[in-house]
Coordinates of C-alpha atoms in Angstrom, one line a residue:
M1 CA 112.1 -91.2 163.5
E2 CA 112.0 -87.8 162.0
N3 CA 109.4 -88.9 159.4
L4 CA 107.2 -90.2 162.1
K5 CA 107.2 -86.8 163.8
N6 CA 105.6 -85.3 160.6
I7 CA 102.6 -87.8 160.6
V8 CA 99.4 -86.1 161.4
P9 CA 96.5 -88.3 162.7
V10 CA 93.3 -88.3 160.8
D11 CA 90.7 -86.5 162.7
N12 CA 87.7 -88.5 161.4
F13 CA 89.3 -92.0 161.3
D14 CA 86.7 -94.5 162.4
W15 CA 88.5 -97.1 164.5
D16 CA 85.4 -99.2 164.9
V17 CA 85.0 -99.7 161.2
F18 CA 88.7 -100.5 161.0
E19 CA 88.4 -103.1 163.6
Q20 CA 85.6 -104.7 161.6
G21 CA 87.8 -105.0 158.6
E22 CA 86.4 -102.2 156.6
T23 CA 88.9 -99.8 155.0
Y24 CA 86.7 -97.6 152.8
G25 CA 86.1 -94.9 155.2
N26 CA 83.2 -92.8 154.3
V27 CA 83.3 -93.9 150.6
S28 CA 80.8 -96.8 149.9
K29 CA 82.0 -100.1 148.4
E30 CA 79.5 -99.7 145.6
D31 CA 81.0 -96.4 144.6
L32 CA 84.4 -97.9 144.4
V33 CA 83.2 -100.8 142.3
K34 CA 81.4 -98.5 140.0
T35 CA 84.5 -96.3 139.6
Y36 CA 86.6 -99.5 138.9
D37 CA 84.2 -100.8 136.3
E38 CA 84.1 -97.5 134.5
S39 CA 87.9 -97.7 134.1
L40 CA 87.7 -101.0 132.2
S41 CA 86.8 -101.6 128.6
T42 CA 83.4 -102.7 127.7
V43 CA 83.6 -105.9 125.5
K44 CA 81.1 -108.3 124.0
D45 CA 81.3 -112.0 123.2
K46 CA 82.1 -112.9 119.5
E47 CA 83.8 -109.7 118.9
V48 CA 87.3 -108.9 117.5
V49 CA 89.3 -106.4 119.6
M50 CA 92.9 -105.3 119.9
G51 CA 95.0 -106.4 122.8
T52 CA 98.6 -106.0 124.1
V53 CA 101.0 -108.9 124.9
T54 CA 101.9 -108.6 128.5
S55 CA 103.9 -111.8 128.8
L56 CA 104.6 -115.0 126.9
N57 CA 106.4 -118.3 127.1
K58 CA 106.8 -121.4 124.9
R59 CA 103.2 -122.5 125.5
E60 CA 101.1 -119.4 126.1
V61 CA 100.7 -115.7 125.4
V62 CA 99.0 -113.4 127.9
V63 CA 97.0 -110.6 126.3
N64 CA 95.5 -107.6 128.0
I65 CA 92.5 -106.1 126.2
G66 CA 91.7 -103.6 129.0
F67 CA 89.2 -106.0 130.6
K68 CA 89.1 -106.8 134.3
S69 CA 91.1 -109.9 133.6
D70 CA 93.8 -110.9 131.0
G71 CA 93.2 -113.6 128.4
V72 CA 95.5 -116.5 127.5
V73 CA 96.1 -117.5 123.9
S74 CA 98.0 -120.7 122.8
M75 CA 101.5 -119.9 121.4
A76 CA 100.6 -122.2 118.5
E77 CA 98.3 -119.5 117.1
F78 CA 101.3 -117.2 116.7
R79 CA 103.6 -119.7 115.0
Y80 CA 103.4 -117.7 111.8
N81 CA 105.0 -114.8 113.8
P82 CA 108.2 -116.0 115.4
E83 CA 109.2 -112.4 116.3
L84 CA 106.3 -111.8 118.7
K85 CA 107.3 -110.0 121.9
V86 CA 105.9 -108.3 125.0
G87 CA 104.2 -105.0 124.1
D88 CA 103.1 -106.0 120.6
E89 CA 99.5 -105.3 119.8
V90 CA 97.6 -108.3 118.5
E91 CA 94.0 -108.8 117.4
V92 CA 91.9 -111.4 119.4
Y93 CA 88.5 -112.9 119.1
I94 CA 86.4 -112.9 122.3
E95 CA 85.1 -116.5 122.7
S96 CA 83.7 -115.8 126.1
Q97 CA 84.1 -113.1 128.8
E98 CA 84.3 -115.7 131.5
D99 CA 84.6 -119.5 131.6
K100 CA 83.8 -121.6 134.6
K101 CA 86.9 -120.4 136.3
G102 CA 86.1 -116.8 135.5
Q103 CA 88.9 -116.7 132.8
L104 CA 88.6 -114.5 129.7
I105 CA 88.7 -116.8 126.7
L106 CA 90.4 -115.3 123.6
S107 CA 91.5 -116.6 120.2
H108 CA 94.0 -114.9 117.9
K109 CA 93.4 -117.5 115.1
K110 CA 89.7 -116.8 114.9
A111 CA 90.4 -113.0 115.0
R112 CA 92.7 -113.4 112.0
A113 CA 90.2 -115.5 110.2
T114 CA 87.4 -113.1 110.7
R115 CA 89.5 -110.1 109.7
S116 CA 91.1 -112.1 106.9
W117 CA 87.7 -113.1 105.4
D118 CA 86.8 -109.4 105.2
R119 CA 90.2 -108.7 103.8
V120 CA 89.9 -111.4 101.2
N121 CA 86.5 -110.2 100.0
E122 CA 87.8 -106.7 99.8
A123 CA 90.8 -107.9 97.7
L124 CA 88.4 -109.7 95.3
E125 CA 86.2 -106.6 94.9
K126 CA 89.1 -104.3 94.2
D127 CA 91.0 -106.8 92.0
E128 CA 94.0 -106.3 94.4
I129 CA 97.3 -108.0 94.2
I130 CA 98.1 -109.7 97.5
K131 CA 100.9 -111.8 98.9
G132 CA 100.6 -115.4 100.1
F133 CA 102.8 -118.1 101.5
I134 CA 102.7 -121.5 99.7
K135 CA 102.4 -124.0 102.6
C136 CA 102.3 -127.4 100.9
R137 CA 101.2 -129.5 97.9
T138 CA 97.7 -130.9 97.6
K139 CA 95.8 -132.9 94.9
G140 CA 95.7 -130.8 91.8
G141 CA 97.6 -127.8 93.1
M142 CA 99.0 -126.0 96.2
I143 CA 97.7 -124.7 99.6
V144 CA 98.5 -121.0 100.1
D145 CA 98.2 -119.0 103.4
V146 CA 96.5 -115.7 102.6
F147 CA 95.8 -113.4 105.6
G148 CA 95.7 -116.6 107.7
I149 CA 93.2 -118.3 105.4
E150 CA 94.2 -121.5 103.5
A151 CA 93.5 -120.8 99.9
F152 CA 93.7 -123.2 96.9
L153 CA 96.1 -122.5 94.1
P154 CA 95.3 -124.8 91.1
G155 CA 98.3 -126.3 89.2
S156 CA 97.0 -124.6 86.0
Q157 CA 97.1 -121.2 87.7
I158 CA 100.7 -121.3 88.9
D159 CA 102.2 -120.3 85.5
V160 CA 101.3 -119.9 81.9
K161 CA 103.4 -122.9 81.0
P162 CA 102.8 -126.4 82.4
I163 CA 104.5 -127.1 85.8
R164 CA 106.3 -130.4 86.1
D165 CA 107.7 -130.0 89.6
Y166 CA 105.3 -128.5 92.2
D167 CA 107.7 -129.1 95.1
V168 CA 110.0 -126.2 94.0
F169 CA 107.2 -123.7 95.0
V170 CA 106.6 -125.0 98.5
G171 CA 107.9 -122.5 101.1
K172 CA 107.9 -119.5 98.7
T173 CA 106.0 -116.2 99.1
M174 CA 104.5 -115.1 95.9
E175 CA 102.0 -112.6 94.6
F176 CA 98.5 -113.7 93.8
K177 CA 95.1 -112.5 92.7
I178 CA 91.9 -113.8 94.3
V179 CA 89.8 -115.3 91.4
K180 CA 87.0 -117.0 93.3
I181 CA 85.4 -117.1 96.7
N182 CA 82.7 -119.6 97.9
Q183 CA 80.9 -117.8 100.7
E184 CA 79.0 -120.9 101.7
F185 CA 82.0 -123.2 102.2
K186 CA 84.5 -120.4 102.9
N187 CA 86.7 -121.5 100.0
V188 CA 89.2 -119.2 98.3
V189 CA 90.9 -119.8 95.0
V190 CA 93.9 -117.7 94.0
S191 CA 96.0 -117.4 90.8
H192 CA 99.5 -116.4 90.1
K193 CA 99.0 -117.0 86.3
A194 CA 96.4 -114.2 86.2
L195 CA 99.1 -111.6 87.1
I196 CA 101.3 -112.4 84.1
E197 CA 98.5 -113.1 81.6
A198 CA 97.7 -109.5 81.0
E199 CA 101.4 -108.8 80.2
L200 CA 101.6 -111.9 78.0
E201 CA 98.4 -111.0 76.2
Q202 CA 100.0 -107.7 75.1
Q203 CA 103.2 -109.5 74.2
K204 CA 101.2 -112.1 72.3
K205 CA 99.4 -109.5 70.2
D206 CA 102.7 -107.9 69.3
I207 CA 104.1 -111.3 68.2
I208 CA 101.0 -112.3 66.2
S209 CA 100.8 -109.0 64.4
K210 CA 104.4 -109.6 63.1
L211 CA 103.9 -113.3 62.0
E212 CA 104.8 -114.1 58.4
K213 CA 105.2 -117.4 56.6
G214 CA 108.8 -118.4 56.3
Q215 CA 109.8 -116.3 59.3
V216 CA 112.4 -117.9 61.6
L217 CA 111.8 -117.5 65.4
E218 CA 113.4 -118.7 68.6
G219 CA 111.1 -120.7 70.8
T220 CA 111.2 -123.0 73.9
V221 CA 110.0 -126.6 73.9
K222 CA 106.8 -126.4 76.0
N223 CA 105.3 -129.8 75.7
I224 CA 106.1 -133.0 73.8
T225 CA 103.4 -135.4 72.6
S226 CA 103.4 -138.5 70.4
Y227 CA 102.2 -136.5 67.4
G228 CA 104.4 -133.4 67.7
V229 CA 106.0 -130.7 69.8
F230 CA 104.5 -127.5 71.2
I231 CA 106.8 -124.5 71.1
D232 CA 106.4 -121.3 73.2
L233 CA 107.2 -118.3 71.0
G234 CA 107.0 -115.9 73.9
G235 CA 103.3 -116.1 74.9
V236 CA 102.2 -117.7 71.6
D237 CA 102.2 -121.4 71.1
G238 CA 103.0 -123.2 67.9
L239 CA 103.0 -126.9 66.9
I240 CA 105.8 -128.7 65.1
H241 CA 104.2 -131.9 63.7
I242 CA 106.3 -135.0 64.0
T243 CA 106.7 -135.1 60.2
D244 CA 108.2 -131.6 60.3
L245 CA 110.9 -132.4 62.9
S246 CA 113.3 -134.2 60.6
W247 CA 113.8 -135.2 57.0
G248 CA 114.3 -138.8 58.3
R249 CA 111.7 -141.0 59.9
V250 CA 111.0 -140.2 63.6
S251 CA 109.3 -142.7 65.9
H252 CA 108.8 -140.2 68.7
P253 CA 109.6 -136.4 69.0
E254 CA 111.7 -137.1 72.1
E255 CA 114.4 -138.4 69.6
I256 CA 114.8 -134.9 68.3
V257 CA 114.0 -132.4 71.1
T258 CA 113.9 -132.2 74.9
L259 CA 111.7 -130.2 77.3
D260 CA 112.6 -126.5 77.9
E261 CA 115.1 -126.7 75.0
K262 CA 115.5 -123.5 73.0
I263 CA 115.4 -124.0 69.3
N264 CA 114.9 -122.1 66.1
V265 CA 111.8 -122.8 64.1
V266 CA 110.3 -121.6 60.9
I267 CA 106.6 -120.6 60.5
L268 CA 105.0 -122.8 57.9
D269 CA 101.3 -121.7 58.1
F270 CA 98.7 -120.2 60.4
D271 CA 94.9 -119.7 60.4
D272 CA 93.2 -116.3 59.8
E273 CA 93.0 -115.5 63.5
K274 CA 96.5 -116.8 64.0
K275 CA 95.4 -119.0 66.8
R276 CA 96.9 -122.2 65.2
I277 CA 100.5 -121.8 64.1
A278 CA 102.2 -124.6 62.2
L279 CA 106.0 -124.7 62.7
G280 CA 108.8 -126.6 61.1
L281 CA 112.3 -127.6 62.2
K282 CA 113.5 -129.7 59.3
Q283 CA 112.8 -126.9 56.8
L284 CA 115.8 -125.0 58.3
T285 CA 118.1 -127.6 56.6
P286 CA 118.4 -128.6 52.9
H287 CA 116.4 -131.5 51.7
P288 CA 118.6 -134.7 51.7
W289 CA 117.5 -135.6 48.2
D290 CA 119.1 -132.3 47.0
A291 CA 122.4 -133.5 48.5
L292 CA 122.2 -137.0 47.1
D293 CA 125.2 -138.1 45.0
A294 CA 124.6 -136.9 41.5
N295 CA 126.4 -139.9 40.0
L296 CA 124.0 -142.4 41.6
K297 CA 122.1 -144.2 38.9
V298 CA 119.9 -147.3 38.1
G299 CA 121.8 -150.5 38.6
D300 CA 124.1 -149.2 41.3
K301 CA 124.4 -151.0 44.6
V302 CA 123.5 -149.1 47.8
K303 CA 123.5 -149.9 51.5
G304 CA 120.9 -148.9 54.0
K305 CA 118.8 -149.7 57.0
V306 CA 115.3 -151.1 57.2
V307 CA 113.1 -148.4 58.8
V308 CA 109.6 -149.5 58.0
M309 CA 108.1 -152.9 57.3
A310 CA 104.8 -153.7 55.5
D311 CA 103.4 -156.9 54.0
Y312 CA 104.0 -155.5 50.5
G313 CA 107.6 -154.5 51.1
A314 CA 110.2 -152.6 53.1
F315 CA 111.4 -149.0 53.2
I316 CA 115.2 -148.7 53.2
E317 CA 116.9 -145.5 54.4
I318 CA 120.1 -145.1 52.4
A319 CA 120.7 -141.6 53.9
P320 CA 118.8 -139.5 56.4
G321 CA 115.6 -138.5 54.7
V322 CA 116.3 -140.6 51.5
E323 CA 114.4 -143.8 51.3
G324 CA 113.7 -146.5 48.7
L325 CA 111.1 -149.2 48.6
I326 CA 111.9 -152.9 48.1
H327 CA 108.7 -154.5 46.9
V328 CA 108.2 -158.1 48.1
S329 CA 108.4 -159.3 44.5
E330 CA 111.9 -157.9 44.3
M331 CA 113.1 -159.8 47.4
S332 CA 113.3 -163.2 45.8
W333 CA 113.2 -164.8 42.3
T334 CA 110.4 -167.1 43.6
Q335 CA 107.0 -166.5 42.3
H336 CA 105.3 -167.5 45.5
L337 CA 104.2 -164.2 47.0
R338 CA 105.1 -164.0 50.7
S339 CA 105.2 -161.3 53.4
A340 CA 108.2 -159.0 53.4
Q341 CA 108.7 -160.0 57.0
D342 CA 109.9 -163.4 55.8
F343 CA 113.0 -161.7 54.4
M344 CA 114.0 -158.9 56.7
K345 CA 113.0 -156.8 59.8
V346 CA 113.3 -153.2 61.0
G347 CA 116.9 -152.3 61.9
D348 CA 118.5 -154.7 59.5
E349 CA 121.5 -153.3 57.5
I350 CA 121.1 -154.6 53.9
E351 CA 122.6 -154.1 50.4
A352 CA 120.3 -153.5 47.4
V353 CA 120.3 -152.6 43.8
I354 CA 118.6 -149.4 42.5
L355 CA 115.8 -150.4 40.1
T356 CA 114.3 -146.9 39.5
L357 CA 115.4 -143.4 40.5
D358 CA 113.2 -140.3 40.1
R359 CA 115.0 -137.2 41.6
D360 CA 112.1 -134.9 40.8
E361 CA 109.5 -137.0 42.5
R362 CA 112.1 -138.0 45.1
K363 CA 111.2 -141.7 44.7
M364 CA 113.4 -144.7 44.5
S365 CA 112.7 -148.5 44.1
L366 CA 115.2 -151.1 45.1
G367 CA 115.7 -154.8 44.8
I368 CA 117.8 -157.5 46.5
K369 CA 117.0 -160.5 44.3
Q370 CA 119.1 -158.8 41.6
L371 CA 122.2 -159.5 43.8
K372 CA 121.7 -163.1 42.6
S373 CA 121.7 -164.4 39.1
D374 CA 118.3 -165.1 37.4
P375 CA 117.8 -168.8 37.6
W376 CA 115.9 -168.7 34.2
E377 CA 118.8 -167.3 32.2
N378 CA 120.3 -170.8 31.6
I379 CA 117.3 -172.9 32.4
E380 CA 117.7 -175.1 29.3
T381 CA 121.1 -176.4 30.5
R382 CA 120.3 -176.6 34.2
F383 CA 116.9 -178.2 33.8
A384 CA 116.9 -179.8 30.4
V385 CA 113.9 -181.7 29.1
G386 CA 114.1 -185.3 30.4
S387 CA 116.2 -184.4 33.4
K388 CA 115.2 -185.6 36.9
H389 CA 115.0 -183.4 40.0
A390 CA 113.7 -183.3 43.6
A391 CA 111.0 -180.7 44.1
K392 CA 108.8 -179.4 47.0
V393 CA 105.0 -179.3 46.8
R394 CA 103.9 -175.7 47.1
N395 CA 100.2 -175.7 46.2
F396 CA 97.3 -177.8 44.8
T397 CA 94.7 -177.1 42.1
N398 CA 92.0 -179.4 40.8
F399 CA 94.1 -180.1 37.7
G400 CA 97.5 -180.6 39.2
V401 CA 100.3 -179.9 41.7
F402 CA 102.5 -176.8 41.7
V403 CA 106.1 -177.5 42.9
E404 CA 109.3 -175.5 43.4
I405 CA 112.6 -177.2 42.2
E406 CA 114.7 -174.3 43.6
E407 CA 114.1 -170.6 44.5
G408 CA 112.5 -169.0 41.4
V409 CA 112.1 -172.2 39.4
D410 CA 108.5 -173.5 39.6
G411 CA 106.7 -176.2 37.7
L412 CA 103.3 -177.9 37.3
I413 CA 102.7 -181.7 37.5
H414 CA 99.4 -182.3 35.8
I415 CA 97.1 -184.7 37.7
S416 CA 97.3 -187.2 34.8
D417 CA 101.1 -187.3 35.2
L418 CA 101.1 -188.3 38.8
S419 CA 100.4 -192.0 38.5
W420 CA 100.2 -194.7 35.7
T421 CA 97.7 -196.8 37.5
K422 CA 95.6 -194.9 40.1
K423 CA 92.7 -192.7 39.0
I424 CA 93.3 -189.6 41.1
K425 CA 90.4 -187.2 41.6
H426 CA 92.4 -184.5 43.5
P427 CA 96.2 -184.2 44.0
S428 CA 95.7 -184.2 47.8
E429 CA 95.0 -187.9 47.5
F430 CA 98.5 -188.5 46.2
T431 CA 100.7 -186.0 48.1
Q432 CA 100.6 -183.1 50.5
I433 CA 101.8 -179.5 50.7
G434 CA 105.4 -179.2 51.8
A435 CA 106.3 -182.8 50.8
E436 CA 109.2 -183.7 48.6
I437 CA 108.5 -185.3 45.3
E438 CA 110.6 -186.6 42.4
V439 CA 109.9 -185.0 39.0
Q440 CA 111.0 -185.2 35.4
V441 CA 111.1 -182.1 33.1
L442 CA 108.6 -182.6 30.3
E443 CA 108.5 -179.2 28.7
I444 CA 110.1 -175.7 29.3
D445 CA 108.1 -172.4 29.0
K446 CA 110.8 -169.8 29.4
E447 CA 108.7 -166.9 28.5
N448 CA 106.2 -167.6 31.3
R449 CA 108.9 -169.0 33.6
R450 CA 107.1 -172.3 34.1
L451 CA 108.1 -175.9 33.7
S452 CA 105.8 -178.8 32.7
L453 CA 106.8 -181.7 35.0
G454 CA 105.8 -185.3 35.4
H455 CA 106.1 -187.8 38.3
K456 CA 104.9 -191.0 36.7
Q457 CA 107.4 -190.7 33.9
L458 CA 110.1 -191.7 36.4
E459 CA 108.8 -195.3 36.0
E460 CA 108.1 -197.4 32.9
N461 CA 104.6 -197.3 31.6
P462 CA 103.1 -200.5 33.2
W463 CA 100.3 -200.5 30.7
D464 CA 102.7 -201.9 28.1
V465 CA 102.9 -205.0 30.4
F466 CA 99.2 -204.8 31.4
E467 CA 98.3 -205.1 27.7
T468 CA 99.8 -208.6 27.6
I469 CA 98.2 -209.7 31.0
F470 CA 94.7 -208.3 30.9
T471 CA 93.8 -209.5 27.4
V472 CA 90.2 -209.5 26.3
G473 CA 88.6 -212.7 27.5
S474 CA 91.1 -213.4 30.3
V475 CA 89.8 -214.0 33.8
H476 CA 91.3 -212.4 36.9
E477 CA 90.4 -212.3 40.6
G478 CA 89.4 -208.8 41.8
T479 CA 87.9 -207.0 44.7
I480 CA 85.1 -204.4 44.5
I481 CA 86.4 -201.3 46.3
E482 CA 83.7 -198.8 45.4
V483 CA 80.1 -199.1 44.2
L484 CA 78.7 -196.2 42.2
D485 CA 75.4 -195.6 40.4
K486 CA 77.0 -196.4 37.0
G487 CA 78.8 -199.4 38.3
A488 CA 81.7 -200.5 40.5
V489 CA 85.5 -199.9 40.7
V490 CA 87.4 -203.2 40.9
S491 CA 90.9 -203.6 42.2
L492 CA 92.9 -206.0 40.1
P493 CA 96.4 -207.5 40.5
Y494 CA 99.5 -205.3 40.0
G495 CA 97.7 -202.3 41.5
V496 CA 95.5 -201.6 38.5
E497 CA 91.8 -200.9 38.6
G498 CA 88.9 -201.9 36.3
F499 CA 85.3 -201.0 36.0
A500 CA 82.1 -203.1 35.8
T501 CA 78.6 -201.9 35.0
P502 CA 75.7 -203.0 37.2
K503 CA 74.5 -205.7 34.7
H504 CA 78.0 -207.3 34.8
L505 CA 77.9 -207.5 38.6
V506 CA 75.0 -210.0 38.7
K507 CA 76.0 -213.3 40.2
E508 CA 74.9 -216.7 38.9
D509 CA 72.2 -216.9 41.6
G510 CA 70.8 -213.5 40.5
S511 CA 72.0 -211.5 43.4
Q512 CA 74.1 -208.3 43.0
A513 CA 77.7 -208.1 44.0
V514 CA 78.5 -205.6 46.8
A515 CA 81.5 -203.6 48.0
E516 CA 84.5 -205.5 49.5
E517 CA 83.4 -208.7 47.8
K518 CA 86.1 -210.7 46.1
M519 CA 85.3 -212.6 42.9
E520 CA 86.5 -213.4 39.4
F521 CA 86.1 -211.0 36.5
K522 CA 86.5 -211.4 32.8
V523 CA 88.1 -208.7 30.7
I524 CA 85.7 -207.6 28.1
E525 CA 87.6 -204.4 27.0
F526 CA 91.2 -203.1 27.3
N527 CA 92.1 -199.6 26.2
K528 CA 95.8 -198.8 26.6
E529 CA 95.5 -195.1 25.6
A530 CA 92.6 -194.4 27.8
K531 CA 94.0 -196.7 30.6
R532 CA 90.6 -198.3 30.9
I533 CA 89.7 -201.9 31.6
I534 CA 86.1 -203.0 31.4
L535 CA 85.2 -206.1 33.5
S536 CA 82.3 -208.5 33.9
H537 CA 81.6 -211.2 36.4
S538 CA 78.3 -212.4 34.9
R539 CA 80.0 -213.0 31.5
I540 CA 82.0 -215.8 33.1
F541 CA 79.0 -218.1 33.8
E542 CA 77.1 -216.9 30.8
D543 CA 79.9 -217.9 28.5
E544 CA 80.3 -221.2 30.3
Q545 CA 76.6 -221.9 29.7
K546 CA 76.9 -221.0 26.1
G547 CA 79.9 -223.2 25.7
A548 CA 78.1 -226.1 27.3
K549 CA 75.2 -225.8 24.9
K550 CA 77.5 -225.7 21.9
E551 CA 79.4 -228.7 23.1
A552 CA 76.1 -230.6 23.6
A553 CA 74.9 -229.7 20.1
A554 CA 78.3 -230.5 18.6
G555 CA 78.3 -233.9 20.3
E556 CA 75.1 -234.9 18.7
K557 CA 76.0 -233.9 15.2
K558 CA 79.7 -234.2 14.9
P559 CA 81.3 -235.9 17.8
A560 CA 84.5 -236.4 15.8
A561 CA 85.0 -232.6 15.5
A562 CA 85.1 -231.7 19.2
K563 CA 88.6 -230.2 19.2
R564 CA 87.8 -228.0 16.2
N565 CA 84.6 -226.8 17.8
K566 CA 86.5 -225.9 21.0
K567 CA 88.7 -223.5 19.0
E568 CA 85.6 -222.1 17.4
D569 CA 84.1 -221.5 20.8
E570 CA 87.2 -219.5 21.8
G571 CA 86.8 -217.4 18.7
N572 CA 83.1 -216.9 19.5
Q573 CA 84.1 -215.6 23.0
V574 CA 86.4 -213.1 21.5
V575 CA 83.7 -212.0 19.1
T576 CA 81.2 -211.8 21.9
G577 CA 83.6 -209.7 23.9
S578 CA 84.0 -207.4 21.0
V579 CA 80.3 -207.1 20.6
E580 CA 79.9 -206.2 24.3
K581 CA 82.8 -203.7 23.9
T582 CA 81.1 -202.1 21.0
T583 CA 77.8 -202.0 22.9
L584 CA 79.4 -200.3 25.9
G585 CA 81.3 -198.0 23.7
D586 CA 78.2 -196.9 21.9
I587 CA 76.6 -196.1 25.2
E588 CA 79.5 -194.0 26.3
E589 CA 79.7 -192.2 23.0
L590 CA 76.0 -191.4 23.2
A591 CA 76.4 -190.1 26.7
A592 CA 79.4 -187.9 25.6
L593 CA 77.4 -186.6 22.6
K594 CA 74.4 -185.8 24.8
E595 CA 76.6 -183.8 27.3
K596 CA 78.3 -182.0 24.3
L597 CA 74.9 -181.0 22.9
S598 CA 73.6 -180.0 26.3
G599 CA 76.7 -177.8 26.7
K600 CA 76.1 -176.1 23.4

């Protein structure tokens, strides 16, 4: 009550205005609005300004920029800053001073992007080192948050050495340099490698200036390829070729080294600019040939493993880095050249005999056939002349058949020694490769390691019997099996063949005999040595006609001497046959002489 006593009424209070709802008194409304507007900040759309956080929750952040109304920004735009609190100053981008509801529209993300783009360009111009947060992996590299902008970090720009696991970098904050900006597409490329290259370049120069052949350095296995290993010598790369990894054979460098392994290497060579450095690993250990047993000599037996196969032979490793060659000819006593793969394969453990040994040239030749006795040492007792054996057909030639009686023992059956009776033009008519055939040893050529063999000798010579059957003048039934220009081949009994010239194939009616025709033939020549029988069909009826004429003439003059004339007729037939034989022989001899002269 005491306070009320001290209240003094306003002398100029306008009760009428108060009753109408006006409370401004003598001050105009326009003046008050003007005064209020002057107390607020003047802002423009599409502008970045600073504001103060007045309140926030899980979804929104209220920001006061000194405008007549506060703006609301999504909390998602401040996810990068989990420590945001009331009173913090933040930069915002004015999207619009008022929307349809009169609300101020702000964006913190766009404000960061706008400011970040200026910041990024400034960092590129000044070659500044900046920090960035690696957000995730992407194709070919990583995505890095730099000033709120998503920049690209290529995989090749992460480090000076190849990166095998990109995931270990996700979530890390690292230093970078901006190396490229695409203003049109707003793309930024950053590099971490660029920060350490300058330091490495100086380190590289120091290492290169001190390089010397034969120098031993420690390095790290940087990369492994099928042809060699790249070694990081501390900013300088060198290559160990696969052949310089080990004294033994290496299929792949991974058998010797592993990635990131630290090893000692020796410098073998480098170019004038020292950009290509050849390194060696095996050179750090003595050559295996130098450690080879000094007592090892030709004729000794050794054991080893097949490491390389070729058609001409196999390389046997008898100790790491010490190899010998077994030529295919030293794998078997047989003279039939085959592929080495027929005898062994890679990985086989074998025993062999040293044939040659050159320690200076570091070469050795081996053999495995020497583990068996030479089949030709006692050939005269094991395969004596006249002995009979089973053989296997290996090959054909126009003049005979090559066969193998056993491994290393070969022989030839001449085409003339295949059959007593058949006229064989090519051995394939008689047998086939791979077939078994019975043979008899005819001759031994030990020097050339070859036997002369025969097949027909296993049977008696039928021509001894044929000589008594196919006598000159005898008549036999035969079949024409082949007709040639010079005559026809005739099949006779007992599997023997004869030959008849065209004039001896004329029938009694004047027609010519044809193939497959069966008829009687008279023997007009028999040659046992040449195994030749000459036949005639026409001679049969010709001789009969001659005999009939003689009988008629003898009947008129000397009927009483019929029997005697009959014997004379038989004699005449023989003479006639011999005359024909001579005539035919003359023709053949003339033909042979003509060929001989033509040849000369």
